Short mmCIF file of C-alpha atoms in Angstrom, two decimals:
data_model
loop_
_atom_site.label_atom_id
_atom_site.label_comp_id
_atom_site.label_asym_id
_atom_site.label_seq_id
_atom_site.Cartn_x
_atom_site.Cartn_y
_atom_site.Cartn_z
CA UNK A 3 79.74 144.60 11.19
CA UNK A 4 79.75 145.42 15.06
CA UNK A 5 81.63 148.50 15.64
CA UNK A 6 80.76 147.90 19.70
CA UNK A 7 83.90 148.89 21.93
CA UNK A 8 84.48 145.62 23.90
CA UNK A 9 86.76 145.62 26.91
CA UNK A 10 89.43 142.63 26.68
CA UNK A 11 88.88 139.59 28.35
CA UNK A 12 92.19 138.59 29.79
CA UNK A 13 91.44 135.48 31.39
CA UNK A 14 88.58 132.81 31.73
CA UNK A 15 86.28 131.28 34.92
CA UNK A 16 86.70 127.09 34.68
CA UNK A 17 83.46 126.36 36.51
CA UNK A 18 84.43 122.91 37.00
CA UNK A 19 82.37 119.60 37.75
CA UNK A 20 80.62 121.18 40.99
CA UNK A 21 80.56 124.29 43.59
CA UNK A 22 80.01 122.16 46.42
CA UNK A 23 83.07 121.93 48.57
CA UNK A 24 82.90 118.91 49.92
CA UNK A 25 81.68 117.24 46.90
CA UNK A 26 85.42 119.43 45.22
CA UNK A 27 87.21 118.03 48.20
CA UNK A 28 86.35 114.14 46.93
CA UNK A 29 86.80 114.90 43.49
CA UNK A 30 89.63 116.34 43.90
CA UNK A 31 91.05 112.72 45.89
CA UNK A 32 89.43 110.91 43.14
CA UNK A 33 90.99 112.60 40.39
CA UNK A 34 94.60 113.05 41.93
CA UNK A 35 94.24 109.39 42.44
CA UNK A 36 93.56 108.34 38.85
CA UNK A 37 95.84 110.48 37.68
CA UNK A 38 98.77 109.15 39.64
CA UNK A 39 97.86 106.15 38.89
CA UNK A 40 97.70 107.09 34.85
CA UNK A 41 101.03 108.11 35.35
CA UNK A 42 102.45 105.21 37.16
CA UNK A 43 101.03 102.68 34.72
CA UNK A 44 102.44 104.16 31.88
CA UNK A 45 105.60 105.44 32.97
CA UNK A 46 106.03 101.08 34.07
CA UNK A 47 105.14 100.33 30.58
CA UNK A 48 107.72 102.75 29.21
CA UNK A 49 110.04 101.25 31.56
CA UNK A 50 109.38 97.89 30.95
CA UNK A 51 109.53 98.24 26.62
CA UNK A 52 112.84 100.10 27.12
CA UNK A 53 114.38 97.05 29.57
CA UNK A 54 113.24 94.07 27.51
CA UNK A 55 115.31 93.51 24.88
CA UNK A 56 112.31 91.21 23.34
CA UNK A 57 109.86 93.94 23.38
CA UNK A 58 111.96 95.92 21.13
CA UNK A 59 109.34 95.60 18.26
CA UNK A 60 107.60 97.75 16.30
CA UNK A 61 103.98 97.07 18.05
CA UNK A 62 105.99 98.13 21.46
CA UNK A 63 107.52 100.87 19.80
CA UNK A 64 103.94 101.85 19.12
CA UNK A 65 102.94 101.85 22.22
CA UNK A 66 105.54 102.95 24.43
CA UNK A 67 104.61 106.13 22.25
CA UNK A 68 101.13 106.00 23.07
CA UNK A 69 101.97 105.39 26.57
CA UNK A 70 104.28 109.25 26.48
CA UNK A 71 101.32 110.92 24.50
CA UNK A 72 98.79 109.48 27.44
CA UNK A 73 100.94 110.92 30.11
CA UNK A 74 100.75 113.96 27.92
CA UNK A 75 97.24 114.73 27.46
CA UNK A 76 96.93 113.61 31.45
CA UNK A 77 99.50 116.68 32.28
CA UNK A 78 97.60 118.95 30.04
CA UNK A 79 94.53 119.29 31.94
CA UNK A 80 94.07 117.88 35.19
CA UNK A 81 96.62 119.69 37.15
CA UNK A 82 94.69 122.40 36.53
CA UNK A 83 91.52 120.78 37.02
CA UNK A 84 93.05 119.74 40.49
CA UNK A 85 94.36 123.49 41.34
CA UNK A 86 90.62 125.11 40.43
CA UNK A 87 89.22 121.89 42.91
CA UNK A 88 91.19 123.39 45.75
CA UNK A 89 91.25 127.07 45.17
CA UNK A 90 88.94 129.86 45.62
CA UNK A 91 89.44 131.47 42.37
CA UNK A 92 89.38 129.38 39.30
CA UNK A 93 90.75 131.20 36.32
CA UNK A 94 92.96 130.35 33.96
CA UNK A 95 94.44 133.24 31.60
CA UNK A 96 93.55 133.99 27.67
CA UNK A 97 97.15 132.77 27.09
CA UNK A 98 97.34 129.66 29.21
CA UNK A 99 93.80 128.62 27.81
CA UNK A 100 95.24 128.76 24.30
CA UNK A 101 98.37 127.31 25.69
CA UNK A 102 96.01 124.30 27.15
CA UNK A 103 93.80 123.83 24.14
CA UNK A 104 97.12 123.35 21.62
CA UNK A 105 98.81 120.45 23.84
CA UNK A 106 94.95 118.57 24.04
CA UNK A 107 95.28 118.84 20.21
CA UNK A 108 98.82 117.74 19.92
CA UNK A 109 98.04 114.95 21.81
CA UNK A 110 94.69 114.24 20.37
CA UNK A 111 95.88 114.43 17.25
CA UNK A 112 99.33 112.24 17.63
CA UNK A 113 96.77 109.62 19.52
CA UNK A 114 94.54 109.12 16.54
CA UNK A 115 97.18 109.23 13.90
CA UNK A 116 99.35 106.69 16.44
CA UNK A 117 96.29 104.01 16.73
CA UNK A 118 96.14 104.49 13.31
CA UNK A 119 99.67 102.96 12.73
CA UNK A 120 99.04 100.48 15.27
CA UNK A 121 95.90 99.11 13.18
CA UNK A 122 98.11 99.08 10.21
CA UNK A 123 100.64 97.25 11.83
CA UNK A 124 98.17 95.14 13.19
CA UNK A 125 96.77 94.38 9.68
CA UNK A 126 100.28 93.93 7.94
CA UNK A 127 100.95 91.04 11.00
CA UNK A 128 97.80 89.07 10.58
CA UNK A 129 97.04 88.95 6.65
CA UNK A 130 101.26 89.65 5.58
CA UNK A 131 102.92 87.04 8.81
CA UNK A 132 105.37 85.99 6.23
CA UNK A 133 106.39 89.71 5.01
CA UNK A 134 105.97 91.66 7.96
CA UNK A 135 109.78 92.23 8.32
CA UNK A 136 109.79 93.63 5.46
CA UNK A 137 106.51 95.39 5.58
CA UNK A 138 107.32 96.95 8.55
CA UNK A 139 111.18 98.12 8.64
CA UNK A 140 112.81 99.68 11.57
CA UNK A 141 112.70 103.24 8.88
CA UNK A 142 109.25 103.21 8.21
CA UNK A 143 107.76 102.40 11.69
CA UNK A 144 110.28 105.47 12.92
CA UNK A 145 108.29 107.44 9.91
CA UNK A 146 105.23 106.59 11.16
CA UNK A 147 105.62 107.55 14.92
CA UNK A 148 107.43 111.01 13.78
CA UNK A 149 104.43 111.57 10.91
CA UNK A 150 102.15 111.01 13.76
CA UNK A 151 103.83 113.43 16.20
CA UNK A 152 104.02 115.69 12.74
CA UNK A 153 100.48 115.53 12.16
CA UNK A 154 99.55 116.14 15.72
CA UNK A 155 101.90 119.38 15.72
CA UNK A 156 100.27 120.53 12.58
CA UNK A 157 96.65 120.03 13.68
CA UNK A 158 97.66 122.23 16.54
CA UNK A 159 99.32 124.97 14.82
CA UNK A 160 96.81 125.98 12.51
CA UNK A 161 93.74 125.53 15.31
CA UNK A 162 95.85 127.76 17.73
CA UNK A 163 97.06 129.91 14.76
CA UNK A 164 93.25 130.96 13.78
CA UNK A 165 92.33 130.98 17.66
CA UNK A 166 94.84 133.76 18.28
CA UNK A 167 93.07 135.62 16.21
CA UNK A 168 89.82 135.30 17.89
CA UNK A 169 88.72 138.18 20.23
CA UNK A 170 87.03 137.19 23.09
CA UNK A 171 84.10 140.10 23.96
CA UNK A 172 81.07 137.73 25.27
CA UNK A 173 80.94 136.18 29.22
CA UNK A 174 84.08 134.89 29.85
CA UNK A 175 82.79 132.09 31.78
CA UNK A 176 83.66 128.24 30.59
CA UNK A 177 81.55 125.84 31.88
CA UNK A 178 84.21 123.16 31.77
CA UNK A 179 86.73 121.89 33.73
CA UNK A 180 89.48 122.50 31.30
CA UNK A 181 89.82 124.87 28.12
CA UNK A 182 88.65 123.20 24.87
CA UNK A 183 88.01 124.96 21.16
CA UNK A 184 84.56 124.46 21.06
CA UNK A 185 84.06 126.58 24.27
CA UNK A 186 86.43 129.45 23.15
CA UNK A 187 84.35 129.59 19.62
CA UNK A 188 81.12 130.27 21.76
CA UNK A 189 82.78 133.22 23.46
CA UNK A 190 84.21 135.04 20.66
CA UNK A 191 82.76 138.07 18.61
CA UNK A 192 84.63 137.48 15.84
CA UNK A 193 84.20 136.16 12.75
CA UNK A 194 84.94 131.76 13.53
CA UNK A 195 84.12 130.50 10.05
CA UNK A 196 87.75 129.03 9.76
CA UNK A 197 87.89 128.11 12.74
CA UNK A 198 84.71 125.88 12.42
CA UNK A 199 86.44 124.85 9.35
CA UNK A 200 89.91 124.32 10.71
CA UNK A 201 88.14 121.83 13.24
CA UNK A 202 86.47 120.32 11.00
CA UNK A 203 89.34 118.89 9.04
#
């Protein structure tokens, strides 16, 4: 074991996409751009589920949610992204990295467990037409969403759980735009066998 002294690392460098600042100054147009426009197009889908009455299904309930976790994941990163394009100093603190990296997994996770349900409702439409209505009742497609925003929540917790625990002794430089697990595991000193396990499942 490493009985080193290490000073505390209290916040992170995002180095970004590039240290050119005209090349920043374009990215950062480009990105705000998309991401508006991410925004937009989903929030009009959400709109446009909730107004039709005939889109009140469950394969539009299933997406309207997939349309609020996009918007999500959006939020999580690129405003920061677009603050470090702009500004000399781009750090992010320990806490707000952790804070980062357990949204991108609650909306990771909800995502995959979501287009899961979506496949399955898929499948019970095409090869069950004729019992669909009662494959797919108004209570289990509300269990399904709220399992997948479960699942997603749980993923999270135990990732950011074990990542608290990590202590962060190495350079604290992420060569990322945004903070994800994989780069916090490559900074810490300390023991990340359940993390690396955690992950993995």
């Amino acid at each position: 074991m490493d009985f080193r002294n290490y000073s505390t690392i209290t916040e992170f460098i995002l180095l970004g996409l590039s240290a050119n600042p005209h090349i920043q100054a374009a990215l950062f147009v480009l990105f705000l751009g998309f991401y508006l426009l991410t925004i937009m197009g989903n929030l009009l889908l959400l709109l446009v589920i909730r107004a039709d009455f005939h889109l009140h299904t469950p394969m539009y309930f299933f997406l309207s949610h997939l349309s609020f976790v996009d918007i999500c994941f959006s939020s999580v990163t690129v405003p920061k992204m677009l603050e470090n394009l702009l500004s000399q100093k781009k750090t992010i603190s320990v806490e707000g990295c952790l804070t980062q990296v357990f949204f991108v997994f609650v909306a990771a996770g909800t995502e995959a467990c979501l287009l899961s349900v979506m496949a399955y409702d898929r499948y019970a439409a095409i090869c069950h037409p004729l019992l669909y209505g009662q494959i797919m009742s108004k209570q289990l497609y509300m269990q399904l969403v709220w399992g997948s925003w479960g699942l997603g929540f749980l993923d999270a917790f135990i990732n950011i759980f074990l990542a608290m625990k990590m202590v962060f002794c190495k350079a604290q430089i992420i060569p990322h735009y945004s903070c994800e697990m994989p780069s916090l595991l490559s900074l810490s000193c300390s023991d990340i066998s359940r993390n690396l396990i955690a992950l993995l499942c």
